Amino acid sequence: MSPTLETAHFLLRPPVMDDAGNIATYLNDFAVSGNLARVPFPYRRIDAEAWLKTRRPGLPPAETNFAIDLPGEGCVGVVGFHQGVNGTILGYWLARPFWGRGIMTEAAGAALDWLFEATDTQTVLSGVFHFNTASMKVQEKLGFTVTGRSSLLCLARGVEVEHIDTQLTRGAWKAGKR
Ligand SMILES: CC(C)(COP(=O)(O)OP(=O)(O)OC[C@H]1O[C@@H](n2cnc3c(N)ncnc32)[C@H](O)[C@@H]1OP(=O)(O)O)[C@@H](O)C(=O)NCCC(=O)NCCS
């Protein structure tokens, strides 16, 4: 089970089955799913329930996801990690009504602090589809740098999309804390 982290404005806590309604509502928005690799569109409640069932206790840090729990709103997004072939990958999404308030910078920053402190992970991988300026900005603010370009299937679009690959090294993360 992922831990619960308290940030200045919200909680990052383990996703639970009661989040299915919020997740289904907020991910059934092409402006969100169209920026993600592994989320289908349309997105239904059974999709949310199927994903939540995979969030079983005892997953390793590199497979940990946090619900972003905003006071009075419940789960408004998810930030977390999954293990890719080349390393641990950071992913995240936030419901559209809450964009532009610094929420994801705070959430992803807290999740990265937790991962680097709880493990000996040296590098976290991420990236954005080439048109995702807001997400690129979030990653730049967190210290990620561009490592290259690739092509990645976007499930919601049903096509391969040009992807800007990024990484955050432990050194860059530490430097950002000074
Ligand atoms: C990308 C996303 C997570 C950003 O969340 P957020 O909480 O709004 O992000 P923040 O407010 O912390 O930071 C966004 C930054 O991008 C900037 N920004 C937003 N839209 C922008 C645009 N079109 N062009 C340039 N900068 C933009 C904001 O000004 C802000 O930077 P600032 O703090 O210097 O002003 C959210 O929009 C989202 O979930 N989108 C859909 C899913 C997605 O893209 N997930 C990431 C996949 S890689």
mmCIF file of C-alpha atoms and ligand atoms in Angstrom:
data_model
loop_
_atom_site.group_PDB
_atom_site.id
_atom_site.type_symbol
_atom_site.label_atom_id
_atom_site.label_comp_id
_atom_site.label_asym_id
_atom_site.label_seq_id
_atom_site.Cartn_x
_atom_site.Cartn_y
_atom_site.Cartn_z
ATOM 1 C CA MET A 1 0.000 0.000 0.000
ATOM 2 C CA SER A 2 1.388 3.428 -0.851
ATOM 3 C CA PRO A 3 1.916 5.756 2.089
ATOM 4 C CA THR A 4 -0.060 8.928 2.667
ATOM 5 C CA LEU A 5 1.886 12.129 2.095
ATOM 6 C CA GLU A 6 0.684 15.510 3.296
ATOM 7 C CA THR A 7 1.633 18.489 1.139
ATOM 8 C CA ALA A 8 0.835 22.155 1.737
ATOM 9 C CA HIS A 9 -2.531 21.961 -0.065
ATOM 10 C CA PHE A 10 -3.693 18.324 -0.238
ATOM 11 C CA LEU A 11 -3.073 14.686 0.582
ATOM 12 C CA LEU A 12 -1.438 12.096 -1.614
ATOM 13 C CA ARG A 13 -2.970 8.832 -0.480
ATOM 14 C CA PRO A 14 -3.532 5.316 -1.789
ATOM 15 C CA PRO A 15 -6.262 5.183 -4.453
ATOM 16 C CA VAL A 16 -9.327 3.254 -3.221
ATOM 17 C CA MET A 17 -12.401 1.751 -4.911
ATOM 18 C CA ASP A 18 -14.512 4.724 -3.721
ATOM 19 C CA ASP A 19 -12.462 6.908 -6.110
ATOM 20 C CA ALA A 20 -13.909 5.084 -9.140
ATOM 21 C CA GLY A 21 -16.684 7.645 -9.734
ATOM 22 C CA ASN A 22 -14.354 10.659 -9.691
ATOM 23 C CA ILE A 23 -11.695 8.934 -11.777
ATOM 24 C CA ALA A 24 -14.251 7.809 -14.377
ATOM 25 C CA THR A 25 -15.714 11.321 -14.627
ATOM 26 C CA TYR A 26 -12.410 13.147 -14.872
ATOM 27 C CA LEU A 27 -10.609 10.720 -17.198
ATOM 28 C CA ASN A 28 -13.563 10.598 -19.590
ATOM 29 C CA ASP A 29 -12.268 13.892 -20.966
ATOM 30 C CA PHE A 30 -10.215 13.787 -24.143
ATOM 31 C CA ALA A 31 -8.260 16.845 -22.981
ATOM 32 C CA VAL A 32 -6.895 14.581 -20.250
ATOM 33 C CA SER A 33 -6.797 11.086 -21.794
ATOM 34 C CA GLY A 34 -5.493 12.410 -25.136
ATOM 35 C CA ASN A 35 -2.316 13.479 -23.353
ATOM 36 C CA LEU A 36 -1.770 10.087 -21.721
ATOM 37 C CA ALA A 37 -0.280 6.945 -23.240
ATOM 38 C CA ARG A 38 -2.234 4.206 -21.522
ATOM 39 C CA VAL A 39 -5.733 5.606 -20.905
ATOM 40 C CA PRO A 40 -8.529 4.758 -23.368
ATOM 41 C CA PHE A 41 -11.223 7.179 -24.499
ATOM 42 C CA PRO A 42 -14.110 6.991 -23.820
ATOM 43 C CA TYR A 43 -13.257 6.021 -20.264
ATOM 44 C CA ARG A 44 -15.919 4.273 -18.229
ATOM 45 C CA ARG A 45 -16.477 3.417 -14.610
ATOM 46 C CA ILE A 46 -15.478 -0.229 -15.268
ATOM 47 C CA ASP A 47 -12.137 1.058 -16.592
ATOM 48 C CA ALA A 48 -11.596 2.924 -13.335
ATOM 49 C CA GLU A 49 -12.641 -0.108 -11.294
ATOM 50 C CA ALA A 50 -10.332 -2.400 -13.283
ATOM 51 C CA TRP A 51 -7.389 -0.056 -12.667
ATOM 52 C CA LEU A 52 -8.223 0.317 -8.985
ATOM 53 C CA LYS A 53 -8.261 -3.482 -8.603
ATOM 54 C CA THR A 54 -4.603 -3.503 -9.709
ATOM 55 C CA ARG A 55 -3.723 -1.174 -6.816
ATOM 56 C CA ARG A 56 -3.288 -4.055 -4.401
ATOM 57 C CA PRO A 57 -1.294 -3.727 -1.167
ATOM 58 C CA GLY A 58 2.428 -4.429 -1.190
ATOM 59 C CA LEU A 59 3.319 -3.040 -4.610
ATOM 60 C CA PRO A 60 6.950 -1.889 -4.882
ATOM 61 C CA PRO A 61 7.735 1.866 -4.846
ATOM 62 C CA ALA A 62 8.275 1.824 -8.621
ATOM 63 C CA GLU A 63 4.637 0.689 -9.045
ATOM 64 C CA THR A 64 3.129 3.103 -6.521
ATOM 65 C CA ASN A 65 0.357 5.539 -7.409
ATOM 66 C CA PHE A 66 -1.152 8.248 -5.263
ATOM 67 C CA ALA A 67 -4.636 9.744 -5.439
ATOM 68 C CA ILE A 68 -4.448 13.535 -5.254
ATOM 69 C CA ASP A 69 -7.058 14.227 -2.580
ATOM 70 C CA LEU A 70 -8.103 17.860 -2.490
ATOM 71 C CA PRO A 71 -10.046 19.054 0.594
ATOM 72 C CA GLY A 72 -13.778 18.916 -0.136
ATOM 73 C CA GLU A 73 -13.241 17.365 -3.593
ATOM 74 C CA GLY A 74 -11.826 13.880 -3.063
ATOM 75 C CA CYS A 75 -9.664 12.355 -5.770
ATOM 76 C CA VAL A 76 -8.987 14.907 -8.530
ATOM 77 C CA GLY A 77 -6.037 13.187 -10.156
ATOM 78 C CA VAL A 78 -3.328 10.612 -9.849
ATOM 79 C CA VAL A 79 0.444 10.797 -9.707
ATOM 80 C CA GLY A 80 2.732 7.821 -9.524
ATOM 81 C CA PHE A 81 5.251 5.472 -10.982
ATOM 82 C CA HIS A 82 5.435 2.367 -13.075
ATOM 83 C CA GLN A 83 8.344 0.141 -13.932
ATOM 84 C CA GLY A 84 9.304 0.412 -17.596
ATOM 85 C CA VAL A 85 11.962 -1.635 -19.392
ATOM 86 C CA ASN A 86 14.482 1.205 -19.037
ATOM 87 C CA GLY A 87 13.631 2.300 -15.499
ATOM 88 C CA THR A 88 11.025 3.872 -13.259
ATOM 89 C CA ILE A 89 8.587 6.129 -15.111
ATOM 90 C CA LEU A 90 6.688 9.074 -13.593
ATOM 91 C CA GLY A 91 3.123 9.623 -14.832
ATOM 92 C CA TYR A 92 0.312 11.912 -13.765
ATOM 93 C CA TRP A 93 -2.982 13.487 -14.649
ATOM 94 C CA LEU A 94 -5.202 16.132 -13.070
ATOM 95 C CA ALA A 95 -8.910 16.775 -13.647
ATOM 96 C CA ARG A 96 -9.446 19.724 -15.968
ATOM 97 C CA PRO A 97 -11.342 21.968 -13.472
ATOM 98 C CA PHE A 98 -8.210 22.073 -11.307
ATOM 99 C CA TRP A 99 -5.559 22.913 -13.893
ATOM 100 C CA GLY A 100 -3.334 25.966 -13.568
ATOM 101 C CA ARG A 101 -3.125 26.209 -9.769
ATOM 102 C CA GLY A 102 0.267 24.585 -9.298
ATOM 103 C CA ILE A 103 -1.329 21.371 -8.070
ATOM 104 C CA MET A 104 0.644 18.953 -10.248
ATOM 105 C CA THR A 105 3.975 20.618 -9.606
ATOM 106 C CA GLU A 106 3.303 20.178 -5.888
ATOM 107 C CA ALA A 107 1.959 16.620 -6.248
ATOM 108 C CA ALA A 108 4.670 15.275 -8.562
ATOM 109 C CA GLY A 109 7.335 17.031 -6.472
ATOM 110 C CA ALA A 110 6.103 15.303 -3.314
ATOM 111 C CA ALA A 111 5.875 11.907 -5.038
ATOM 112 C CA LEU A 112 9.441 12.283 -6.367
ATOM 113 C CA ASP A 113 10.733 13.341 -2.935
ATOM 114 C CA TRP A 114 9.145 10.196 -1.507
ATOM 115 C CA LEU A 115 10.604 7.910 -4.199
ATOM 116 C CA PHE A 116 14.145 9.303 -3.991
ATOM 117 C CA GLU A 117 14.074 9.200 -0.178
ATOM 118 C CA ALA A 118 12.493 5.720 0.116
ATOM 119 C CA THR A 119 14.626 3.980 -2.543
ATOM 120 C CA ASP A 120 18.059 4.192 -4.141
ATOM 121 C CA THR A 121 16.535 5.050 -7.539
ATOM 122 C CA GLN A 122 19.136 7.026 -9.489
ATOM 123 C CA THR A 123 17.024 8.251 -12.409
ATOM 124 C CA VAL A 124 13.305 8.731 -12.992
ATOM 125 C CA LEU A 125 12.092 8.730 -16.583
ATOM 126 C CA SER A 126 9.144 10.659 -17.965
ATOM 127 C CA GLY A 127 8.233 12.753 -20.976
ATOM 128 C CA VAL A 128 5.341 14.367 -22.799
ATOM 129 C CA PHE A 129 3.609 14.124 -26.146
ATOM 130 C CA HIS A 130 5.161 16.855 -28.281
ATOM 131 C CA PHE A 131 2.158 19.232 -27.943
ATOM 132 C CA ASN A 132 1.866 19.050 -24.139
ATOM 133 C CA THR A 133 3.401 22.362 -23.143
ATOM 134 C CA ALA A 134 1.833 22.477 -19.676
ATOM 135 C CA SER A 135 3.217 19.082 -18.712
ATOM 136 C CA MET A 136 6.646 19.950 -20.120
ATOM 137 C CA LYS A 137 6.573 23.042 -17.913
ATOM 138 C CA VAL A 138 5.744 20.939 -14.853
ATOM 139 C CA GLN A 139 8.683 18.648 -15.580
ATOM 140 C CA GLU A 140 11.073 21.545 -16.205
ATOM 141 C CA LYS A 141 10.073 23.066 -12.853
ATOM 142 C CA LEU A 142 10.890 19.722 -11.206
ATOM 143 C CA GLY A 143 14.365 19.522 -12.795
ATOM 144 C CA PHE A 144 13.695 17.065 -15.634
ATOM 145 C CA THR A 145 15.768 17.480 -18.776
ATOM 146 C CA VAL A 146 15.134 16.300 -22.325
ATOM 147 C CA THR A 147 17.019 13.175 -23.389
ATOM 148 C CA GLY A 148 15.559 12.570 -26.829
ATOM 149 C CA ARG A 149 12.494 11.880 -28.931
ATOM 150 C CA SER A 150 10.564 8.689 -29.489
ATOM 151 C CA SER A 151 7.204 7.502 -30.701
ATOM 152 C CA LEU A 152 4.625 6.256 -28.234
ATOM 153 C CA LEU A 153 1.171 4.784 -28.704
ATOM 154 C CA CYS A 154 -1.593 7.017 -27.346
ATOM 155 C CA LEU A 155 -4.493 4.674 -26.557
ATOM 156 C CA ALA A 156 -7.099 7.445 -26.554
ATOM 157 C CA ARG A 157 -6.011 8.663 -30.017
ATOM 158 C CA GLY A 158 -5.323 5.155 -31.342
ATOM 159 C CA VAL A 159 -2.105 6.299 -33.023
ATOM 160 C CA GLU A 160 1.598 6.622 -32.331
ATOM 161 C CA VAL A 161 2.489 10.147 -31.257
ATOM 162 C CA GLU A 162 5.853 11.897 -31.150
ATOM 163 C CA HIS A 163 7.078 11.884 -27.574
ATOM 164 C CA ILE A 164 9.692 14.100 -25.920
ATOM 165 C CA ASP A 165 11.633 11.858 -23.525
ATOM 166 C CA THR A 166 12.853 13.323 -20.245
ATOM 167 C CA GLN A 167 14.642 12.251 -17.097
ATOM 168 C CA LEU A 168 15.315 13.476 -13.587
ATOM 169 C CA THR A 169 18.550 12.267 -12.032
ATOM 170 C CA ARG A 170 19.038 11.956 -8.295
ATOM 171 C CA GLY A 171 21.732 14.644 -8.607
ATOM 172 C CA ALA A 172 19.386 17.110 -10.316
ATOM 173 C CA TRP A 173 16.672 16.330 -7.769
ATOM 174 C CA LYS A 174 19.110 16.987 -4.895
ATOM 175 C CA ALA A 175 20.354 20.203 -6.532
ATOM 176 C CA GLY A 176 16.740 21.423 -6.736
ATOM 177 C CA LYS A 177 16.402 21.031 -2.962
ATOM 178 C CA ARG A 178 19.234 23.458 -2.181
HETATM 179 C C1 LIG B 1 -0.288 18.681 -17.413
HETATM 180 C C2 LIG B 1 -1.063 18.838 -16.099
HETATM 181 C C3 LIG B 1 -0.747 17.682 -15.208
HETATM 182 C C4 LIG B 1 -0.621 20.146 -15.439
HETATM 183 O O1 LIG B 1 -1.216 20.225 -14.152
HETATM 184 P P1 LIG B 1 -1.327 21.625 -13.393
HETATM 185 O O2 LIG B 1 -1.651 21.377 -11.978
HETATM 186 O O3 LIG B 1 -2.231 22.512 -14.167
HETATM 187 O O4 LIG B 1 0.198 22.140 -13.538
HETATM 188 P P2 LIG B 1 0.868 23.329 -12.727
HETATM 189 O O5 LIG B 1 -0.174 24.368 -12.461
HETATM 190 O O6 LIG B 1 1.601 22.763 -11.570
HETATM 191 O O7 LIG B 1 1.971 23.857 -13.773
HETATM 192 C C5 LIG B 1 1.600 24.075 -15.119
HETATM 193 C C6 LIG B 1 2.590 25.057 -15.733
HETATM 194 O O8 LIG B 1 2.396 25.056 -17.152
HETATM 195 C C7 LIG B 1 2.102 26.364 -17.566
HETATM 196 N N1 LIG B 1 1.196 26.213 -18.700
HETATM 197 C C8 LIG B 1 -0.058 25.765 -18.720
HETATM 198 N N2 LIG B 1 -0.539 25.742 -19.972
HETATM 199 C C9 LIG B 1 0.460 26.179 -20.756
HETATM 200 C C10 LIG B 1 0.595 26.403 -22.152
HETATM 201 N N3 LIG B 1 -0.407 26.117 -22.986
HETATM 202 N N4 LIG B 1 1.764 26.889 -22.612
HETATM 203 C C11 LIG B 1 2.788 27.150 -21.770
HETATM 204 N N5 LIG B 1 2.733 26.951 -20.427
HETATM 205 C C12 LIG B 1 1.572 26.481 -19.947
HETATM 206 C C13 LIG B 1 1.488 27.035 -16.378
HETATM 207 O O9 LIG B 1 1.585 28.435 -16.480
HETATM 208 C C14 LIG B 1 2.377 26.468 -15.269
HETATM 209 O O10 LIG B 1 3.643 27.055 -15.241
HETATM 210 P P3 LIG B 1 4.009 28.241 -14.176
HETATM 211 O O11 LIG B 1 3.882 27.635 -12.820
HETATM 212 O O12 LIG B 1 5.407 28.607 -14.518
HETATM 213 O O13 LIG B 1 3.013 29.332 -14.409
HETATM 214 C C15 LIG B 1 -2.606 18.891 -16.358
HETATM 215 O O14 LIG B 1 -2.850 19.896 -17.282
HETATM 216 C C16 LIG B 1 -3.143 17.575 -16.899
HETATM 217 O O15 LIG B 1 -3.413 16.663 -16.155
HETATM 218 N N6 LIG B 1 -3.283 17.495 -18.234
HETATM 219 C C17 LIG B 1 -3.850 16.292 -18.881
HETATM 220 C C18 LIG B 1 -3.048 15.032 -18.615
HETATM 221 C C19 LIG B 1 -1.571 15.217 -18.852
HETATM 222 O O16 LIG B 1 -1.154 15.970 -19.720
HETATM 223 N N7 LIG B 1 -0.750 14.482 -18.078
HETATM 224 C C20 LIG B 1 0.695 14.506 -18.247
HETATM 225 C C21 LIG B 1 1.102 13.618 -19.344
HETATM 226 S S1 LIG B 1 2.846 13.777 -19.703
#
